[in-house]
Amino acid sequence: MQNKDFFSALDALDKEKKINKDLFVESLEAGIASAYKKERGEARYIEVQLTPARSTIRVFTYKLVVDEVEDPEKELTLEEAQAIRPSYKVGDRVIEEELSPKMFTRIAAQTAKQVIMQRINDACRTMAESEMTEKSGEIVTAIIRRIDSGNVYVEMSGTQMEGIMMPSDQIRGERYKVNDVIKVYVKAVRSSLHGNSQVVVSRGCVGFVKRLFEIEVPEIKSGLVEIKKIVREAGYRTKMAVYSDDPSLDCVGCCIGQRGMRINNIIQELAGEKIDIIHWCSEPSEFIARSLSPAKALMVQVNDEEKSAKAIVPDDKLSLAIGKAGQNVRLAAKLTDWKIDVKPYSAVSSMLDSALDE
């Protein structure tokens, strides 16, 4: 059967779905074979050959050449096969009859369509999964489709894959609405309870902030500035330590940008979250002092054995150094990997005065 329009449509579908034409041909062959079996109650094997170059579709019944026949409807002996053609050997297919594709009924055609669409959908899903797996650790665009039990379900742009953003991956205080277009960080691809693949996405992880800086700051992307560590309490504050081997390069200034343009773009994406950018250094007391930003430490005493430090700050900066509910000093401790105890200058001076009096 020749059908140039059919194969022209196949070419169009190939371009639209971006799936290799060979897969379409394989799917169509399987669908047509399934339809013939259902239509005619065919016990024999069915082989379908689609030849796009000639715009032809051919359907055959065949039997397998075996040593010992168990099913005469599907098999024949080597002797029987070689009586037809001496070159046949065990495992070969022996064509028996060519069937006409025009014999399709509506039911058979529907069966073929179901098989074909299932295979194409499976291929699309596999491609989407592969694409999302490759984008793990990247920021992509997504559309919010529904919100259920605190979870935000999104459709990954360019695919039909579903993504889930759990409460722990959301920015605290950020409101989400159905049909909103948002940027998300791809954490992983996993299987859902229904057996489908699901992308785990986040806006609340440190990876999201890191990728935003890599996108916004060319010096980070090129490797001139290195992000040493990021700690974060999403929706409140992020602390990021940066470093550059080039002493002439202001690594903190690079992240902030001219007139704060770069960091302001990131803060806007993070719904106003505060960001402290700290110049990393290998000397613990200096790094700990910087980590308490925006507060200024007057002095830092370190205990190397216990990996603990006591930071002395001006009395009027004590609340700033500690932060709301201890958040600033808590993040500083995570950033430096040191236990930090913040003390006001007055407490230290009074202790010194008492020691001198004694």
Short mmCIF file of C-alpha atoms in Angstrom, two decimals:
data_model
loop_
_atom_site.label_atom_id
_atom_site.label_comp_id
_atom_site.label_asym_id
_atom_site.label_seq_id
_atom_site.Cartn_x
_atom_site.Cartn_y
_atom_site.Cartn_z
CA MET A 1 0.00 0.00 0.00
CA GLN A 2 1.39 3.42 -0.93
CA ASN A 3 0.44 6.48 1.10
CA LYS A 4 2.56 9.58 0.55
CA ASP A 5 0.24 11.74 2.68
CA PHE A 6 0.66 9.31 5.56
CA PHE A 7 4.46 9.51 5.46
CA SER A 8 4.36 13.29 5.01
CA ALA A 9 2.33 13.45 8.22
CA LEU A 10 4.94 11.20 9.83
CA ASP A 11 7.67 13.68 8.89
CA ALA A 12 5.66 16.54 10.39
CA LEU A 13 5.11 14.56 13.59
CA ASP A 14 8.83 13.81 13.72
CA LYS A 15 9.64 17.54 13.68
CA GLU A 16 6.88 18.44 16.15
CA LYS A 17 7.67 15.78 18.78
CA LYS A 18 11.44 15.83 18.13
CA ILE A 19 11.51 12.05 18.30
CA ASN A 20 13.64 10.00 15.92
CA LYS A 21 11.59 8.86 12.93
CA ASP A 22 12.86 5.30 13.39
CA LEU A 23 10.98 5.17 16.69
CA PHE A 24 7.77 6.29 14.98
CA VAL A 25 8.24 3.62 12.33
CA GLU A 26 8.87 0.96 14.99
CA SER A 27 5.77 2.11 16.93
CA LEU A 28 3.62 2.08 13.81
CA GLU A 29 4.80 -1.40 12.85
CA ALA A 30 3.96 -2.70 16.34
CA GLY A 31 0.56 -0.96 16.27
CA ILE A 32 -0.43 -2.31 12.87
CA ALA A 33 0.72 -5.83 13.79
CA SER A 34 -1.36 -5.70 16.98
CA ALA A 35 -4.39 -4.47 15.02
CA TYR A 36 -4.13 -7.30 12.48
CA LYS A 37 -3.93 -9.90 15.20
CA LYS A 38 -7.04 -8.50 16.87
CA GLU A 39 -8.90 -8.07 13.60
CA ARG A 40 -8.34 -11.53 12.18
CA GLY A 41 -7.70 -13.58 15.31
CA GLU A 42 -4.37 -14.32 13.66
CA ALA A 43 -2.31 -17.01 15.42
CA ARG A 44 0.69 -16.67 13.15
CA TYR A 45 3.41 -14.11 13.63
CA ILE A 46 2.81 -10.76 11.92
CA GLU A 47 5.55 -8.63 10.42
CA VAL A 48 4.90 -5.07 9.26
CA GLN A 49 7.37 -3.25 7.02
CA LEU A 50 7.13 0.53 6.65
CA THR A 51 9.46 1.99 4.06
CA PRO A 52 9.37 5.83 4.26
CA ALA A 53 11.69 6.19 1.27
CA ARG A 54 9.11 4.44 -0.93
CA SER A 55 6.02 5.50 1.08
CA THR A 56 4.95 1.86 1.34
CA ILE A 57 3.34 -0.28 4.04
CA ARG A 58 3.54 -4.09 3.70
CA VAL A 59 2.12 -6.70 6.08
CA PHE A 60 3.20 -10.37 6.14
CA THR A 61 2.51 -13.50 8.14
CA TYR A 62 5.53 -15.65 8.89
CA LYS A 63 6.70 -18.74 10.76
CA LEU A 64 9.92 -19.31 12.69
CA VAL A 65 12.35 -22.06 11.70
CA VAL A 66 12.95 -24.31 14.75
CA ASP A 67 14.58 -27.68 15.55
CA GLU A 68 11.38 -29.06 17.06
CA VAL A 69 7.89 -27.70 16.29
CA GLU A 70 5.69 -26.97 19.34
CA ASP A 71 3.15 -24.71 17.64
CA PRO A 72 2.45 -25.58 13.98
CA GLU A 73 0.64 -22.24 13.51
CA LYS A 74 3.85 -20.31 14.24
CA GLU A 75 6.73 -22.71 13.58
CA LEU A 76 8.11 -25.12 10.99
CA THR A 77 11.04 -27.52 10.88
CA LEU A 78 14.36 -26.85 9.20
CA GLU A 79 13.54 -29.52 6.59
CA GLU A 80 10.22 -27.83 5.75
CA ALA A 81 11.91 -24.45 5.48
CA GLN A 82 14.76 -25.69 3.30
CA ALA A 83 12.24 -27.30 0.97
CA ILE A 84 11.09 -23.73 0.28
CA ARG A 85 14.59 -22.22 0.21
CA PRO A 86 17.80 -24.21 0.87
CA SER A 87 19.51 -21.22 2.51
CA TYR A 88 17.09 -21.11 5.46
CA LYS A 89 18.52 -21.95 8.92
CA VAL A 90 17.16 -22.27 12.45
CA GLY A 91 15.92 -18.90 13.77
CA ASP A 92 15.02 -17.51 10.34
CA ARG A 93 11.60 -16.14 9.43
CA VAL A 94 9.72 -17.77 6.58
CA ILE A 95 7.22 -15.43 4.91
CA GLU A 96 3.92 -17.20 4.22
CA GLU A 97 1.42 -14.62 3.02
CA GLU A 98 1.25 -10.89 2.30
CA LEU A 99 -1.85 -9.23 3.73
CA SER A 100 -3.56 -6.07 2.61
CA PRO A 101 -3.60 -3.09 5.02
CA LYS A 102 -6.89 -2.08 3.39
CA MET A 103 -8.59 -4.80 5.42
CA PHE A 104 -8.53 -2.60 8.55
CA THR A 105 -11.85 -2.00 10.28
CA ARG A 106 -12.50 0.90 12.62
CA ILE A 107 -11.87 -1.28 15.69
CA ALA A 108 -8.58 -2.55 14.31
CA ALA A 109 -7.49 0.97 13.39
CA GLN A 110 -8.33 2.14 16.91
CA THR A 111 -6.23 -0.69 18.35
CA ALA A 112 -3.31 0.34 16.16
CA LYS A 113 -3.70 3.97 17.23
CA GLN A 114 -3.68 3.02 20.93
CA VAL A 115 -0.49 0.96 20.58
CA ILE A 116 1.20 3.69 18.53
CA MET A 117 0.24 6.51 20.91
CA GLN A 118 1.30 4.48 23.94
CA ARG A 119 4.74 3.90 22.44
CA ILE A 120 5.11 7.53 21.42
CA ASN A 121 4.01 8.73 24.88
CA ASP A 122 6.49 6.34 26.50
CA ALA A 123 9.23 7.70 24.25
CA CYS A 124 8.29 11.31 25.04
CA ARG A 125 8.29 10.55 28.76
CA THR A 126 11.68 8.81 28.52
CA MET A 127 13.11 11.78 26.63
CA ALA A 128 11.69 14.23 29.16
CA GLU A 129 13.09 12.18 32.06
CA SER A 130 16.50 12.08 30.43
CA GLU A 131 16.40 15.83 29.77
CA MET A 132 15.39 16.60 33.36
CA THR A 133 18.05 14.25 34.76
CA GLU A 134 20.65 16.11 32.71
CA LYS A 135 19.33 19.39 34.15
CA SER A 136 19.74 18.22 37.73
CA GLY A 137 21.42 21.06 39.61
CA GLU A 138 20.14 23.65 37.13
CA ILE A 139 17.48 26.35 37.30
CA VAL A 140 14.53 25.92 34.93
CA THR A 141 11.18 27.60 34.35
CA ALA A 142 7.97 25.95 35.55
CA ILE A 143 4.24 26.72 35.63
CA ILE A 144 2.25 26.16 38.82
CA ARG A 145 -0.63 23.80 38.03
CA ARG A 146 -2.05 23.00 41.47
CA ILE A 147 -1.42 23.34 45.20
CA ASP A 148 -2.38 20.47 47.48
CA SER A 149 -1.63 19.85 51.18
CA GLY A 150 1.13 22.45 51.11
CA ASN A 151 2.84 20.87 48.10
CA VAL A 152 3.16 22.96 44.95
CA TYR A 153 2.81 20.93 41.73
CA VAL A 154 4.34 22.44 38.62
CA GLU A 155 4.61 21.61 34.93
CA MET A 156 8.19 21.75 33.71
CA SER A 157 8.30 24.14 30.75
CA GLY A 158 8.97 22.42 27.43
CA THR A 159 7.85 19.03 28.77
CA GLN A 160 4.71 17.47 30.20
CA MET A 161 6.57 16.26 33.27
CA GLU A 162 5.21 17.08 36.69
CA GLY A 163 7.40 18.65 39.34
CA ILE A 164 6.73 18.78 43.06
CA MET A 165 7.96 21.47 45.43
CA MET A 166 7.43 20.32 49.00
CA PRO A 167 7.01 22.79 51.91
CA SER A 168 10.64 22.26 52.98
CA ASP A 169 11.76 23.38 49.51
CA GLN A 170 9.67 26.54 49.44
CA ILE A 171 10.70 30.05 50.44
CA ARG A 172 8.99 30.84 53.72
CA GLY A 173 6.45 33.62 53.31
CA GLU A 174 6.37 33.37 49.50
CA ARG A 175 2.87 32.98 48.07
CA TYR A 176 2.21 30.72 45.11
CA LYS A 177 -0.75 30.91 42.75
CA VAL A 178 -1.96 28.54 40.03
CA ASN A 179 -0.65 29.52 36.56
CA ASP A 180 2.23 31.56 38.03
CA VAL A 181 5.48 31.11 36.11
CA ILE A 182 8.39 30.57 38.51
CA LYS A 183 12.05 29.60 38.47
CA VAL A 184 12.92 26.37 40.27
CA TYR A 185 16.05 24.36 41.02
CA VAL A 186 16.01 20.75 39.80
CA LYS A 187 17.02 18.50 42.71
CA ALA A 188 16.23 15.03 41.36
CA VAL A 189 13.94 12.89 39.18
CA ARG A 190 12.04 10.16 41.03
CA SER A 191 9.13 7.77 40.52
CA SER A 192 5.80 8.93 41.93
CA LEU A 193 3.25 6.77 43.76
CA HIS A 194 1.38 6.32 40.45
CA GLY A 195 4.44 4.95 38.68
CA ASN A 196 5.10 8.12 36.68
CA SER A 197 8.30 10.12 36.88
CA GLN A 198 8.23 13.27 38.95
CA VAL A 199 10.80 16.05 39.23
CA VAL A 200 11.68 17.22 42.74
CA VAL A 201 12.24 20.98 42.56
CA SER A 202 13.18 23.64 45.09
CA ARG A 203 13.39 27.36 45.71
CA GLY A 204 14.48 26.97 49.32
CA CYS A 205 17.76 25.05 48.98
CA VAL A 206 21.26 26.55 48.89
CA GLY A 207 21.69 25.18 45.36
CA PHE A 208 19.06 27.63 44.11
CA VAL A 209 21.02 30.61 45.49
CA LYS A 210 24.32 29.25 44.17
CA ARG A 211 22.97 28.85 40.64
CA LEU A 212 21.41 32.35 40.74
CA PHE A 213 24.83 33.82 41.53
CA GLU A 214 26.49 31.72 38.84
CA ILE A 215 23.98 33.06 36.31
CA GLU A 216 24.13 36.68 37.51
CA VAL A 217 27.88 37.00 38.19
CA PRO A 218 30.16 36.24 35.19
CA GLU A 219 33.24 36.07 37.44
CA ILE A 220 31.72 33.12 39.33
CA LYS A 221 30.70 31.33 36.15
CA SER A 222 34.19 31.76 34.68
CA GLY A 223 35.89 30.54 37.88
CA LEU A 224 37.61 33.83 38.74
CA VAL A 225 35.52 33.98 41.92
CA GLU A 226 34.87 30.78 43.89
CA ILE A 227 31.89 30.19 46.14
CA LYS A 228 33.44 28.49 49.17
CA LYS A 229 30.23 27.83 51.09
CA ILE A 230 26.58 28.89 51.34
CA VAL A 231 24.25 28.51 54.33
CA ARG A 232 20.65 29.56 54.28
CA GLU A 233 17.38 29.84 56.13
CA ALA A 234 15.06 30.31 53.17
CA GLY A 235 12.90 33.41 53.34
CA TYR A 236 15.07 35.06 55.98
CA ARG A 237 18.81 35.15 55.39
CA THR A 238 21.63 33.63 53.33
CA LYS A 239 25.34 33.83 54.11
CA MET A 240 27.81 33.13 51.32
CA ALA A 241 31.60 32.99 51.54
CA VAL A 242 33.52 33.82 48.34
CA TYR A 243 37.19 33.86 47.41
CA SER A 244 39.49 34.73 44.52
CA ASP A 245 43.14 33.83 43.88
CA ASP A 246 43.54 37.21 42.18
CA PRO A 247 44.34 39.77 44.94
CA SER A 248 43.41 42.63 42.62
CA LEU A 249 39.87 41.29 42.19
CA ASP A 250 37.19 42.38 44.66
CA CYS A 251 35.26 39.12 44.90
CA VAL A 252 32.58 40.57 47.19
CA GLY A 253 32.14 43.61 44.93
CA CYS A 254 31.75 41.32 41.90
CA CYS A 255 28.81 39.59 43.58
CA ILE A 256 27.17 42.85 44.59
CA GLY A 257 27.61 44.52 41.22
CA GLN A 258 27.59 48.18 40.25
CA ARG A 259 25.14 50.02 42.50
CA GLY A 260 24.07 46.66 43.89
CA MET A 261 22.45 45.64 40.60
CA ARG A 262 23.54 41.99 40.62
CA ILE A 263 22.67 41.17 44.20
CA ASN A 264 19.41 43.14 44.01
CA ASN A 265 18.27 40.98 41.08
CA ILE A 266 18.91 37.88 43.18
CA ILE A 267 17.23 39.32 46.28
CA GLN A 268 14.18 40.13 44.16
CA GLU A 269 14.04 36.52 42.92
CA LEU A 270 14.32 35.34 46.55
CA ALA A 271 11.31 37.44 47.62
CA GLY A 272 13.41 39.95 49.57
CA GLU A 273 15.61 37.46 51.45
CA LYS A 274 18.67 39.10 53.04
CA ILE A 275 22.07 38.05 51.72
CA ASP A 276 25.42 38.53 53.46
CA ILE A 277 28.43 38.08 51.19
CA ILE A 278 31.62 37.39 53.13
CA HIS A 279 35.22 37.37 51.94
CA TRP A 280 36.51 33.91 52.88
CA CYS A 281 39.89 33.56 54.56
CA SER A 282 41.81 30.65 56.05
CA GLU A 283 42.52 32.38 59.38
CA PRO A 284 39.68 31.24 61.72
CA SER A 285 39.36 34.31 63.95
CA GLU A 286 39.23 36.68 60.98
CA PHE A 287 36.73 34.51 59.09
CA ILE A 288 34.51 34.20 62.18
CA ALA A 289 34.57 37.98 62.65
CA ARG A 290 33.51 38.49 59.03
CA SER A 291 30.82 35.82 59.27
CA LEU A 292 28.90 37.86 61.86
CA SER A 293 28.15 40.50 59.20
CA PRO A 294 26.34 42.88 59.26
CA ALA A 295 27.65 43.21 62.84
CA LYS A 296 31.31 44.15 63.43
CA ALA A 297 33.27 42.07 65.93
CA LEU A 298 35.82 43.92 68.07
CA MET A 299 37.73 40.77 68.92
CA VAL A 300 37.50 37.01 68.43
CA GLN A 301 39.11 34.45 70.73
CA VAL A 302 39.35 30.90 69.41
CA ASN A 303 39.81 27.54 71.11
CA ASP A 304 41.34 25.24 68.50
CA GLU A 305 40.87 22.06 70.54
CA GLU A 306 37.14 22.55 71.04
CA LYS A 307 36.75 24.45 67.76
CA SER A 308 34.82 27.13 69.59
CA ALA A 309 35.13 30.92 69.50
CA LYS A 310 34.09 33.89 71.62
CA ALA A 311 33.24 36.99 69.62
CA ILE A 312 33.19 40.38 71.36
CA VAL A 313 30.90 43.02 69.82
CA PRO A 314 29.89 46.55 70.82
CA ASP A 315 26.97 46.59 73.24
CA ASP A 316 24.69 48.37 70.77
CA LYS A 317 25.49 45.73 68.10
CA LEU A 318 24.79 42.67 70.25
CA SER A 319 21.25 42.08 68.97
CA LEU A 320 22.45 42.60 65.39
CA ALA A 321 25.25 40.06 65.83
CA ILE A 322 22.95 37.48 67.39
CA GLY A 323 20.05 38.17 65.05
CA LYS A 324 16.35 37.47 65.46
CA ALA A 325 15.94 34.23 67.45
CA GLY A 326 19.71 33.72 67.14
CA GLN A 327 19.57 33.42 63.38
CA ASN A 328 22.64 35.50 62.46
CA VAL A 329 25.04 33.77 64.84
CA ARG A 330 23.52 30.38 63.99
CA LEU A 331 24.20 30.88 60.28
CA ALA A 332 27.69 32.23 61.04
CA ALA A 333 28.43 29.04 63.00
CA LYS A 334 27.24 26.89 60.07
CA LEU A 335 29.27 28.92 57.59
CA THR A 336 32.51 28.68 59.57
CA ASP A 337 31.94 25.24 61.17
CA TRP A 338 32.87 26.80 64.52
CA LYS A 339 30.76 27.11 67.66
CA ILE A 340 30.41 30.87 68.25
CA ASP A 341 29.52 32.57 71.53
CA VAL A 342 28.76 36.28 71.15
CA LYS A 343 29.43 38.56 74.11
CA PRO A 344 28.93 42.33 74.55
CA TYR A 345 32.01 44.45 75.21
CA SER A 346 30.64 45.63 78.59
CA ALA A 347 30.51 42.06 79.94
CA VAL A 348 34.14 41.47 78.99
CA SER A 349 35.32 44.80 80.39
CA SER A 350 33.54 44.20 83.70
CA MET A 351 35.23 40.79 83.96
CA LEU A 352 38.60 42.42 83.34
CA ASP A 353 37.88 45.09 85.96
CA SER A 354 36.95 42.42 88.51
CA ALA A 355 40.13 40.49 87.76
CA LEU A 356 42.24 43.65 88.23
CA ASP A 357 40.52 44.47 91.54
CA GLU A 358 41.39 41.05 92.85
#
